[in-house]
XYZ file of C-alpha atoms in Angstrom:
684
model
C -36.603 -16.430 -13.748
C -35.303 -17.787 -10.543
C -34.100 -15.438 -7.923
C -31.321 -17.926 -7.270
C -29.708 -17.275 -10.595
C -26.164 -18.236 -11.270
C -24.175 -15.255 -10.058
C -20.927 -16.332 -11.692
C -19.606 -13.774 -14.117
C -19.056 -16.431 -16.780
C -20.024 -20.097 -16.779
C -18.357 -22.831 -18.871
C -21.404 -22.847 -21.180
C -21.217 -19.079 -21.721
C -17.432 -19.333 -22.274
C -17.826 -21.985 -24.963
C -20.552 -20.004 -26.694
C -18.546 -16.767 -26.487
C -15.416 -18.338 -28.018
C -17.480 -19.689 -30.907
C -19.313 -16.366 -31.264
C -16.009 -14.457 -31.393
C -15.044 -16.319 -34.579
C -18.538 -16.189 -36.108
C -18.610 -12.411 -35.689
C -15.479 -12.069 -37.861
C -17.848 -11.988 -40.841
C -17.226 -8.580 -42.473
C -20.952 -8.038 -42.955
C -21.336 -8.188 -39.179
C -18.147 -6.249 -38.414
C -19.346 -3.303 -40.518
C -21.881 -2.575 -37.772
C -18.904 -1.570 -35.612
C -16.823 0.815 -37.772
C -13.929 1.067 -35.301
C -13.318 -2.665 -35.113
C -14.000 -3.012 -38.840
C -10.993 -0.748 -39.443
C -8.926 -3.082 -37.246
C -10.145 -6.100 -39.230
C -9.186 -4.408 -42.514
C -5.768 -3.649 -41.033
C -5.444 -7.303 -40.047
C -6.265 -8.378 -43.624
C -3.698 -5.959 -45.138
C -0.929 -7.143 -42.797
C -1.886 -10.732 -43.663
C -1.259 -9.922 -47.335
C 2.057 -8.277 -46.384
C 3.028 -11.458 -44.520
C 2.847 -13.346 -47.823
C 3.851 -10.475 -50.152
C 6.150 -8.172 -48.101
C 6.857 -5.847 -51.006
C 3.251 -5.426 -52.074
C 3.219 -1.689 -51.275
C 6.815 -0.989 -52.202
C 8.344 -1.309 -48.703
C 12.162 -1.310 -48.651
C 13.847 -4.412 -47.133
C 10.410 -5.942 -47.025
C 11.592 -9.527 -47.042
C 13.730 -9.158 -43.948
C 10.772 -7.761 -41.985
C 8.284 -10.480 -42.913
C 8.244 -11.762 -39.294
C 7.392 -8.239 -38.066
C 4.404 -8.135 -40.434
C 3.262 -11.574 -39.219
C 3.467 -10.492 -35.561
C 1.441 -7.327 -36.264
C -1.150 -9.399 -38.154
C -1.491 -11.882 -35.268
C -1.890 -9.114 -32.672
C -4.554 -7.355 -34.759
C -6.406 -10.644 -35.221
C -6.365 -11.219 -31.460
C -7.611 -7.640 -30.894
C -10.654 -8.244 -33.113
C -11.290 -11.618 -31.459
C -11.168 -10.060 -27.967
C -13.651 -7.351 -28.993
C -16.004 -9.957 -30.474
C -15.533 -12.101 -27.369
C -16.645 -9.225 -25.112
C -19.860 -8.815 -27.066
C -20.410 -12.583 -27.244
C -20.044 -12.900 -23.446
C -22.713 -10.230 -22.911
C -24.999 -11.950 -25.401
C -24.265 -15.336 -23.822
C -25.464 -14.202 -20.410
C -28.731 -13.097 -22.009
C -29.060 -16.332 -23.972
C -28.589 -18.333 -20.775
C -31.588 -16.540 -19.310
C -33.552 -17.078 -22.502
C -32.822 -20.808 -22.375
C -34.418 -21.077 -18.924
C -37.456 -19.170 -20.183
C -37.774 -21.394 -23.243
C -38.202 -24.377 -20.931
C -41.508 -22.868 -19.820
C -42.631 -22.320 -23.405
C -44.783 -25.352 -24.101
C -47.351 -26.002 -26.806
C -50.082 -27.067 -24.426
C -53.675 -28.046 -24.949
C -56.329 -25.403 -24.409
C -60.081 -25.629 -23.800
C -61.474 -23.213 -26.405
C -65.004 -21.971 -25.633
C -67.406 -21.077 -28.465
C -70.324 -18.666 -28.492
C -72.866 -21.500 -28.411
C -71.315 -22.788 -25.168
C -69.529 -25.735 -26.754
C -65.917 -26.551 -26.030
C -63.099 -27.890 -28.201
C -59.535 -28.913 -27.439
C -56.934 -27.000 -29.487
C -53.181 -26.404 -29.326
C -52.134 -23.212 -27.595
C -50.240 -22.202 -30.738
C -53.564 -22.092 -32.616
C -55.160 -19.529 -30.283
C -55.837 -16.048 -31.659
C -56.439 -12.701 -30.027
C -60.005 -12.569 -28.709
C -60.423 -16.330 -28.163
C -61.919 -17.396 -24.837
C -60.463 -20.386 -22.988
C -61.237 -22.229 -19.761
C -58.316 -23.163 -17.494
C -58.845 -25.314 -14.400
C -56.572 -26.221 -11.500
C -53.386 -28.003 -12.579
C -53.449 -26.681 -16.163
C -51.043 -24.266 -17.826
C -52.473 -20.974 -19.036
C -52.087 -21.259 -22.841
C -51.489 -17.583 -23.635
C -51.516 -14.007 -22.388
C -54.965 -12.840 -21.488
C -57.413 -11.198 -19.112
C -59.675 -13.022 -16.674
C -63.314 -12.407 -17.584
C -64.819 -14.850 -15.096
C -63.705 -16.722 -11.990
C -61.051 -16.370 -9.304
C -58.045 -18.636 -8.777
C -54.497 -18.910 -7.434
C -51.845 -18.823 -10.155
C -48.270 -20.088 -9.894
C -46.093 -17.539 -11.757
C -42.735 -18.951 -10.636
C -41.827 -19.846 -14.238
C -41.848 -16.119 -15.052
C -41.082 -14.325 -11.799
C -39.179 -16.870 -9.739
C -41.573 -16.328 -6.832
C -42.795 -19.580 -5.330
C -45.892 -18.138 -3.647
C -49.036 -18.272 -5.873
C -50.901 -15.042 -6.582
C -54.646 -14.468 -6.857
C -56.067 -13.545 -10.254
C -59.697 -12.551 -10.678
C -62.015 -10.851 -13.130
C -62.305 -7.087 -12.976
C -59.940 -4.649 -11.269
C -56.198 -4.447 -11.685
C -55.382 -8.104 -11.047
C -57.073 -9.653 -14.039
C -54.022 -10.054 -16.257
C -52.467 -13.523 -16.696
C -49.319 -14.599 -18.536
C -48.997 -17.599 -20.825
C -46.817 -20.359 -19.373
C -48.039 -19.869 -15.782
C -50.101 -22.512 -13.972
C -53.520 -22.375 -12.280
C -53.172 -24.133 -8.893
C -56.716 -23.766 -7.575
C -60.278 -23.292 -8.851
C -60.753 -22.125 -12.469
C -60.483 -19.124 -14.758
C -62.206 -18.097 -17.952
C -59.666 -16.101 -19.951
C -59.860 -13.881 -23.044
C -56.616 -14.214 -25.066
C -54.977 -10.816 -25.727
C -51.991 -11.772 -27.920
C -51.541 -13.424 -31.281
C -49.252 -16.450 -31.779
C -45.574 -15.494 -31.644
C -46.268 -12.227 -29.853
C -46.875 -13.377 -26.297
C -45.212 -11.698 -23.342
C -42.986 -14.735 -22.768
C -41.885 -14.814 -26.414
C -41.079 -11.106 -26.382
C -39.103 -11.608 -23.175
C -37.052 -14.367 -24.784
C -36.299 -12.208 -27.819
C -35.227 -9.296 -25.635
C -32.948 -11.214 -23.261
C -31.374 -13.039 -26.203
C -30.564 -9.727 -27.761
C -32.237 -10.684 -31.024
C -34.567 -7.705 -30.891
C -32.107 -5.265 -29.320
C -31.759 -1.957 -31.078
C -29.089 0.620 -30.422
C -30.270 3.405 -28.168
C -29.971 7.089 -29.232
C -27.029 7.633 -26.843
C -25.286 4.548 -28.192
C -25.809 5.733 -31.772
C -24.465 9.190 -30.856
C -21.351 7.682 -29.252
C -20.858 5.415 -32.261
C -20.973 8.493 -34.484
C -18.352 10.208 -32.301
C -16.066 7.176 -32.412
C -16.477 6.963 -36.186
C -15.582 10.652 -36.509
C -12.451 10.172 -34.390
C -11.492 7.156 -36.496
C -11.851 9.105 -39.757
C -9.779 11.987 -38.320
C -6.966 9.645 -37.273
C -7.056 7.893 -40.662
C -6.632 11.247 -42.418
C -3.768 12.188 -40.081
C -1.960 8.890 -40.662
C -2.436 9.025 -44.441
C -0.822 12.480 -44.477
C 1.916 11.234 -42.146
C 3.363 8.956 -44.839
C 4.464 11.690 -47.309
C 5.622 13.924 -44.429
C 7.815 11.118 -43.137
C 9.171 10.435 -46.631
C 10.069 14.146 -46.935
C 11.922 13.907 -43.605
C 13.833 10.906 -44.907
C 11.930 8.320 -42.856
C 10.641 5.237 -44.638
C 7.529 4.084 -42.768
C 6.326 0.540 -43.249
C 2.668 0.032 -44.086
C 2.334 -2.408 -41.175
C 3.724 0.264 -38.826
C 1.181 2.789 -40.086
C -1.578 0.227 -39.556
C -0.294 -0.421 -36.022
C -0.317 3.331 -35.381
C -3.869 3.580 -36.705
C -5.139 0.752 -34.505
C -3.435 2.191 -31.416
C -4.741 5.723 -31.896
C -8.360 5.057 -32.865
C -10.648 4.362 -29.855
C -10.467 0.557 -30.119
C -10.978 -0.056 -26.378
C -14.436 1.524 -26.179
C -15.150 0.440 -29.761
C -14.650 -3.179 -28.723
C -16.715 -2.850 -25.538
C -19.542 -0.532 -26.625
C -22.020 -3.234 -27.685
C -21.146 -5.329 -24.631
C -21.890 -2.384 -22.300
C -25.329 -1.844 -23.899
C -26.252 -5.536 -23.772
C -24.965 -5.842 -20.188
C -27.102 -2.845 -19.126
C -30.271 -4.579 -20.293
C -28.985 -7.813 -18.778
C -28.648 -6.184 -15.325
C -32.228 -4.907 -15.535
C -33.465 -8.348 -16.635
C -31.613 -10.091 -13.797
C -33.454 -7.696 -11.495
C -36.668 -9.283 -12.841
C -37.590 -6.253 -14.930
C -38.145 -6.538 -18.663
C -37.130 -3.442 -20.620
C -38.828 -3.137 -23.976
C -35.800 -1.337 -25.407
C -32.303 -0.159 -24.544
C -33.669 3.380 -24.835
C -35.894 2.726 -21.810
C -32.909 1.629 -19.681
C -30.922 4.704 -20.689
C -33.887 6.971 -20.032
C -33.859 5.628 -16.458
C -30.371 7.032 -16.083
C -31.560 10.505 -17.134
C -34.642 10.651 -14.864
C -35.170 14.016 -13.139
C -38.653 13.491 -11.663
C -40.246 10.352 -10.254
C -44.010 10.080 -9.777
C -45.178 7.436 -7.323
C -48.544 6.258 -6.077
C -48.975 6.396 -2.324
C -50.828 3.184 -1.565
C -48.820 0.070 -2.269
C -45.703 1.998 -3.274
C -44.805 4.417 -0.487
C -47.174 2.874 2.053
C -48.523 -0.619 2.562
C -51.741 -1.392 0.737
C -53.707 -1.607 3.993
C -53.991 0.651 6.999
C -52.286 -0.846 10.048
C -52.695 -0.303 13.779
C -50.338 2.370 15.061
C -51.559 3.246 18.588
C -54.311 2.933 21.201
C -56.023 5.999 22.707
C -58.242 5.454 25.806
C -61.248 7.769 26.396
C -63.674 8.448 29.251
C -61.108 7.655 31.925
C -60.662 4.026 30.757
C -57.355 2.274 31.379
C -55.094 1.810 28.386
C -54.427 -1.794 29.427
C -58.164 -2.582 29.264
C -58.399 -0.999 25.806
C -55.442 -3.039 24.530
C -56.840 -6.241 26.076
C -60.284 -5.824 24.478
C -58.795 -4.796 21.125
C -56.677 -7.975 21.173
C -59.661 -10.181 22.103
C -61.630 -8.770 19.147
C -58.738 -9.459 16.805
C -57.839 -13.042 17.746
C -59.878 -14.417 14.825
C -59.778 -11.320 12.605
C -57.790 -12.303 9.503
C -57.940 -8.835 7.920
C -54.688 -6.801 7.763
C -56.230 -4.350 10.243
C -57.073 -7.155 12.672
C -53.674 -8.847 12.373
C -51.831 -5.554 12.906
C -53.996 -4.715 15.946
C -53.148 -8.058 17.563
C -49.460 -7.705 16.676
C -49.291 -4.211 18.207
C -51.078 -5.412 21.352
C -48.564 -8.248 21.719
C -45.684 -5.783 21.326
C -47.177 -3.736 24.172
C -47.259 -6.765 26.469
C -50.786 -8.122 26.038
C -51.117 -11.893 26.423
C -54.872 -12.391 25.854
C -55.814 -15.861 24.622
C -58.931 -17.354 23.110
C -61.311 -18.608 25.795
C -63.170 -21.872 25.271
C -66.781 -21.193 24.352
C -66.136 -17.733 22.874
C -68.234 -16.746 19.891
C -66.514 -14.515 17.372
C -68.562 -12.001 15.381
C -67.251 -11.275 11.868
C -67.343 -7.821 10.366
C -70.306 -7.051 8.117
C -71.251 -4.069 6.047
C -74.589 -3.887 7.858
C -73.250 -3.706 11.420
C -69.863 -2.112 10.523
C -68.235 -3.805 13.510
C -66.768 -7.107 14.658
C -66.020 -8.639 18.008
C -66.411 -11.545 20.369
C -68.973 -12.775 22.931
C -67.078 -14.286 25.858
C -68.309 -17.344 27.810
C -69.294 -15.138 30.780
C -71.607 -13.067 28.573
C -69.231 -10.113 28.080
C -69.646 -8.482 24.671
C -66.529 -6.921 23.201
C -66.783 -4.970 19.942
C -64.632 -2.813 17.636
C -65.758 -0.859 14.601
C -66.881 2.479 13.202
C -67.415 5.090 15.899
C -71.085 5.774 15.162
C -71.857 2.028 15.035
C -70.211 1.454 18.443
C -72.002 4.493 19.895
C -75.340 3.041 18.766
C -74.430 -0.411 20.171
C -73.490 1.049 23.588
C -76.560 3.266 23.727
C -78.841 0.251 23.197
C -77.165 -1.420 26.194
C -77.789 1.663 28.330
C -74.305 3.048 28.255
C -73.066 6.602 27.723
C -70.765 8.034 25.108
C -67.618 9.612 26.654
C -67.360 13.333 26.064
C -63.829 13.082 24.649
C -64.590 10.275 22.155
C -65.590 12.459 19.212
C -62.663 14.773 19.824
C -60.227 11.827 19.637
C -61.970 10.391 16.560
C -61.746 13.779 14.790
C -58.086 14.117 15.751
C -57.209 10.724 14.207
C -59.232 11.491 11.082
C -57.451 14.816 10.798
C -54.111 13.000 10.764
C -55.314 10.974 7.811
C -55.906 7.854 9.890
C -58.897 5.589 10.393
C -60.355 5.431 13.940
C -61.742 2.105 15.221
C -63.723 2.460 18.456
C -63.597 -0.352 21.046
C -66.208 -1.111 23.711
C -66.749 -3.700 26.461
C -70.481 -4.225 27.050
C -71.933 -0.753 27.473
C -68.625 1.042 28.117
C -66.527 2.647 25.382
C -62.852 2.119 26.226
C -61.110 4.058 23.490
C -59.957 4.217 19.878
C -57.502 2.190 17.732
C -55.482 4.437 15.424
C -55.158 2.813 11.986
C -52.808 4.607 9.669
C -51.107 4.333 6.318
C -47.729 2.953 7.283
C -44.716 4.073 5.264
C -42.664 1.072 4.138
C -39.357 0.594 5.951
C -36.377 2.259 4.325
C -38.437 4.599 2.101
C -37.174 7.749 3.839
C -33.567 6.698 3.230
C -34.286 5.792 -0.390
C -35.910 9.148 -1.109
C -32.950 10.869 0.514
C -30.651 8.816 -1.749
C -32.641 9.965 -4.802
C -32.481 13.566 -3.590
C -28.666 13.334 -3.471
C -28.541 12.422 -7.156
C -30.891 15.239 -8.082
C -34.153 13.321 -8.593
C -37.371 14.946 -7.391
C -40.048 12.621 -5.987
C -43.759 13.432 -6.200
C -46.428 11.363 -4.449
C -49.869 11.019 -6.027
C -52.846 9.965 -3.917
C -56.612 10.100 -3.882
C -56.560 11.075 -0.193
C -57.455 14.551 1.023
C -54.765 17.202 1.308
C -54.311 16.799 5.076
C -53.769 13.043 4.880
C -51.485 13.444 1.851
C -49.397 16.104 3.612
C -48.977 13.854 6.671
C -47.764 10.867 4.640
C -45.590 13.047 2.374
C -43.810 14.517 5.404
C -43.351 11.104 7.020
C -41.996 9.518 3.827
C -39.777 12.454 2.936
C -40.987 13.029 -0.642
C -40.373 16.387 -2.296
C -44.002 17.053 -3.226
C -47.466 15.547 -3.450
C -50.728 15.787 -5.369
C -53.842 15.141 -3.244
C -57.221 13.930 -4.537
C -55.365 12.911 -7.696
C -57.298 11.631 -10.716
C -55.745 9.830 -13.730
C -55.901 12.995 -15.833
C -54.068 14.889 -13.073
C -51.112 12.502 -13.458
C -50.907 13.222 -17.188
C -51.043 16.988 -16.513
C -48.256 16.640 -13.944
C -46.072 14.593 -16.323
C -46.591 17.069 -19.173
C -45.785 19.983 -16.858
C -42.486 18.397 -15.792
C -41.618 17.466 -19.390
C -42.328 21.001 -20.576
C -39.533 22.098 -18.229
C -37.148 19.726 -20.013
C -37.265 16.992 -17.353
C -37.283 13.230 -17.841
C -40.172 11.666 -15.912
C -40.624 8.135 -14.548
C -43.732 6.574 -13.014
C -45.231 3.238 -12.059
C -48.750 1.881 -12.492
C -50.775 -1.287 -12.844
C -54.317 -0.312 -13.799
C -56.015 0.534 -17.069
C -56.508 4.057 -15.713
C -52.688 4.333 -15.388
C -52.084 3.413 -19.045
C -52.294 6.979 -20.499
C -49.848 8.298 -17.896
C -47.474 5.335 -18.380
C -47.455 6.039 -22.111
C -46.837 9.768 -21.526
C -43.939 9.243 -19.085
C -40.410 8.823 -20.438
C -40.027 5.736 -18.235
C -43.201 3.797 -17.541
C -42.845 0.772 -15.247
C -45.929 -1.468 -15.313
C -46.634 -4.267 -12.871
C -46.863 -7.784 -14.271
C -49.931 -8.294 -12.076
C -51.629 -5.341 -13.702
C -53.851 -5.053 -16.733
C -52.789 -5.707 -20.311
C -53.429 -2.052 -21.152
C -50.924 -0.910 -18.529
C -48.243 -3.362 -19.708
C -48.673 -2.372 -23.347
C -48.499 1.343 -22.536
C -45.324 1.036 -20.440
C -41.791 0.526 -21.728
C -40.754 -1.605 -18.751
C -42.547 -4.437 -16.922
C -41.734 -5.569 -13.377
C -42.235 -9.326 -13.121
C -42.326 -9.158 -9.311
C -44.996 -6.417 -9.344
C -43.100 -4.358 -6.776
C -43.847 -0.654 -7.381
C -40.827 0.457 -5.353
C -38.508 -1.311 -7.786
C -38.465 1.775 -10.009
C -36.068 3.275 -7.465
C -33.497 0.539 -8.170
C -34.175 0.558 -11.912
C -33.283 4.255 -12.057
C -29.948 3.522 -10.394
C -29.249 0.716 -12.901
C -29.909 3.184 -15.731
C -27.514 5.691 -14.207
C -24.925 2.954 -13.767
C -25.186 2.140 -17.498
C -24.548 5.748 -18.502
C -21.686 6.136 -16.013
C -20.084 2.884 -17.185
C -20.204 3.922 -20.822
C -18.866 7.395 -20.044
C -16.106 6.072 -17.782
C -14.830 3.506 -20.275
C -14.984 6.052 -23.102
C -12.845 8.406 -20.991
C -10.431 5.563 -20.219
C -10.205 4.582 -23.892
C -9.406 8.071 -25.157
C -6.924 8.647 -22.307
C -5.232 5.405 -23.370
C -4.519 6.862 -26.787
C -2.395 9.636 -25.253
C 0.032 7.128 -23.759
C 0.115 5.045 -26.933
C 0.912 8.216 -28.891
C 4.006 8.772 -26.732
C 4.999 5.137 -27.259
C 4.746 4.919 -31.048
C 5.391 8.376 -32.552
C 8.869 8.848 -31.027
C 9.741 5.242 -31.913
C 8.849 5.822 -35.562
C 11.028 8.900 -36.041
C 13.826 8.621 -33.447
C 16.398 7.131 -35.819
C 15.918 9.877 -38.433
C 15.134 12.695 -36.025
C 17.114 12.091 -32.785
C 15.643 15.242 -31.217
C 12.354 13.353 -30.845
C 14.050 11.150 -28.294
C 12.911 13.628 -25.636
C 9.362 12.388 -26.239
C 10.408 8.802 -25.556
C 9.590 9.297 -21.871
C 9.034 5.565 -21.351
C 12.586 4.887 -22.590
C 11.453 1.995 -24.752
C 14.196 -0.264 -26.083
C 13.746 -0.138 -29.872
C 11.252 1.261 -32.368
C 9.927 -2.239 -33.130
C 9.526 -3.246 -29.472
C 7.796 0.098 -28.776
C 5.280 -0.378 -31.585
C 4.594 -4.013 -30.732
C 4.348 -3.262 -26.985
C 1.706 -0.589 -27.643
C -0.123 -2.926 -29.998
C -0.096 -5.820 -27.495
C -1.327 -3.556 -24.687
C -4.090 -2.312 -26.985
C -5.210 -5.915 -27.499
C -5.061 -7.214 -23.931
C -6.757 -4.203 -22.299
C -10.084 -5.167 -23.941
C -10.517 -8.563 -22.179
C -9.218 -6.997 -18.950
C -12.110 -4.533 -19.026
C -14.821 -7.095 -19.896
C -15.739 -7.754 -16.205
C -16.102 -4.010 -15.596
C -18.249 -3.616 -18.733
C -20.488 -6.505 -17.613
C -20.867 -5.553 -13.961
C -20.834 -1.797 -14.502
C -18.897 0.927 -12.723
C -19.875 1.082 -9.048
C -22.540 3.725 -8.629
C -22.634 6.136 -5.702
C -25.370 8.735 -5.176
C -23.842 12.168 -5.717
C -24.291 15.218 -7.916
C -23.456 14.964 -11.610
C -20.540 17.391 -11.112
C -18.960 15.163 -8.454
C -19.556 12.048 -10.581
C -17.797 13.728 -13.530
C -14.856 14.854 -11.383
C -14.519 11.408 -9.793
C -14.603 9.567 -13.115
C -12.173 11.986 -14.753
C -9.769 11.361 -11.887
C -10.108 7.564 -11.851
C -10.651 6.762 -15.526
C -9.060 9.832 -17.091
C -5.831 10.014 -15.102
C -5.878 6.235 -14.608
C -6.371 5.784 -18.349
C -3.178 7.752 -18.976
C -1.023 6.144 -16.286
C -2.053 2.509 -16.906
C -0.790 2.300 -20.527
C 2.554 3.936 -19.571
C 3.108 1.245 -16.969
C 1.660 -1.570 -19.082
C 3.569 -0.742 -22.273
C 6.839 -0.425 -20.360
C 6.357 -3.838 -18.719
C 5.485 -5.452 -22.070
C 8.549 -3.795 -23.647
C 10.816 -5.267 -20.966
C 9.348 -8.720 -21.683
C 9.366 -8.732 -25.488
C 12.596 -6.832 -26.184
C 14.854 -9.843 -25.402
C 12.595 -12.049 -27.540
C 12.720 -9.611 -30.447
C 16.502 -9.388 -30.090
C 16.715 -13.159 -30.608
C 15.033 -12.835 -34.021
C 17.026 -9.795 -35.052
C 14.788 -6.819 -34.132
């Protein structure tokens, strides 16, 4: 998926699809999945019958009020359409993403290898789990699999949107490949790990389309609550009819239906599915595939986050942080020699050493005739022989000491002290010498990624505890943990230690999230409530997790958690707004229904609505138009700010609770002022 996705809320294509979907979803078999809106649809059908047969239920003066029944029917129909439209828009955004993914889904040819060494050409759709295929440069990988032989660059832009190729090789945690990606160099021998129709790409398409979406537990619970409220209001309204008759008030069936629709939670009922689909859509647009809506919601409930140190909190390689001269050497000479050694050193350590030297003002350049010495496991050092015969080296301290001693030099008395000091800080010391003189030590350290301290502070504000896991010793772990600002750490951590830690946190009733990419991470990913696997990782890790990051960025779990919280806050806020709405609509309709027979109820007509009919229709119209007005908010989500749950609740009650009461009062009054003259023209 391209990072340059269309950021428009709704495109013409989505609009056309949503309008069509709104009518298709009118099918009662589909509407029954949403009990609240199904009640509205039934009400629409009954008022449609009353439009043709006004006296069907024994209403007095039914014929003269046929137009009123027609108006109520039309408004109810529009209400159902708007609710269906909201859901169709959410689905349309997902289907637009799926369409772009389907373009990468090609039935390509594959070179199938047999046990006897022979090779046959087959269609990718014919490949089964366990088959071995050969893919060379320029060919599309025919299916999900693991590299068992070879090393090559793979273009994954069709899946991730990243233009830069990534290296895939046999063994380790970077052996997994995805069907639909392209080999751009060399060759790979791949073992297929998925059966036809069950590839990662196909599952992605199904998920973003919404075809495999299942309601999450929270969504089911809220649906149950809304259904209960609907049943309660139906019982109240059914009993209202005989009570009104006893009081001498003849209530029309269409009025009772209007009252029902206005009092049941139609606003959240119409938006509930859209909110759930939009939540998964936001995660998907962030290049993360959630295997279920439950996983996204679980992100919003996370209490503890477990993160690997290397590659997540720190860069994957140790980088140069400082230069420490020894034996009375000048710091400038140390920096100069370190830079000369690193001019042709393409390792991360070498590049960072040269970059740091440049930042400190060094301007050393390659001299013509210089001979660069690459690092080797045997010598454990690298360097350069200058044209004038000067030998400059950097490497492990004991290797440099031996090199200097052979040239007749002496080891400075403070060298070992400085080396021990750097090691004690969790760093790696690289000793530098010029001929037979040791100049000093380069301090290589695990560098915390920029912005991590602020992000952990942000998580702390919302009550999430962060725990760093590392294989380093306790001293190194403590140094990095303090620098990064995590709440705790586990040093010398083994895979089983992660599982123990997750179980411990879960036993205390906490929801745990973690990231991983290796086969050794799979058990912990499966144990965690939220397991985010890297797309670059092994198949075992991706199958164990309930979320997959296409960009393979371990830090992304921090953003995913916030998206999950935003989903929960959005649903809670709009539910609060919907129920608060009903209070205002109650004050609009109830007094209007009984004012003529019971004038004392006029005190409740605080909006001073013109007539009973304009009051009822105004409330009904507001009930219909508020749904499309809230669609953008349901899609984008309520703006999330890191704060305690108590403050979030208070803020949302103020904005969506109080606002949900005030808005309908204002809206219904405005609509009443508009429609009253129109109703007067037709005799109401």
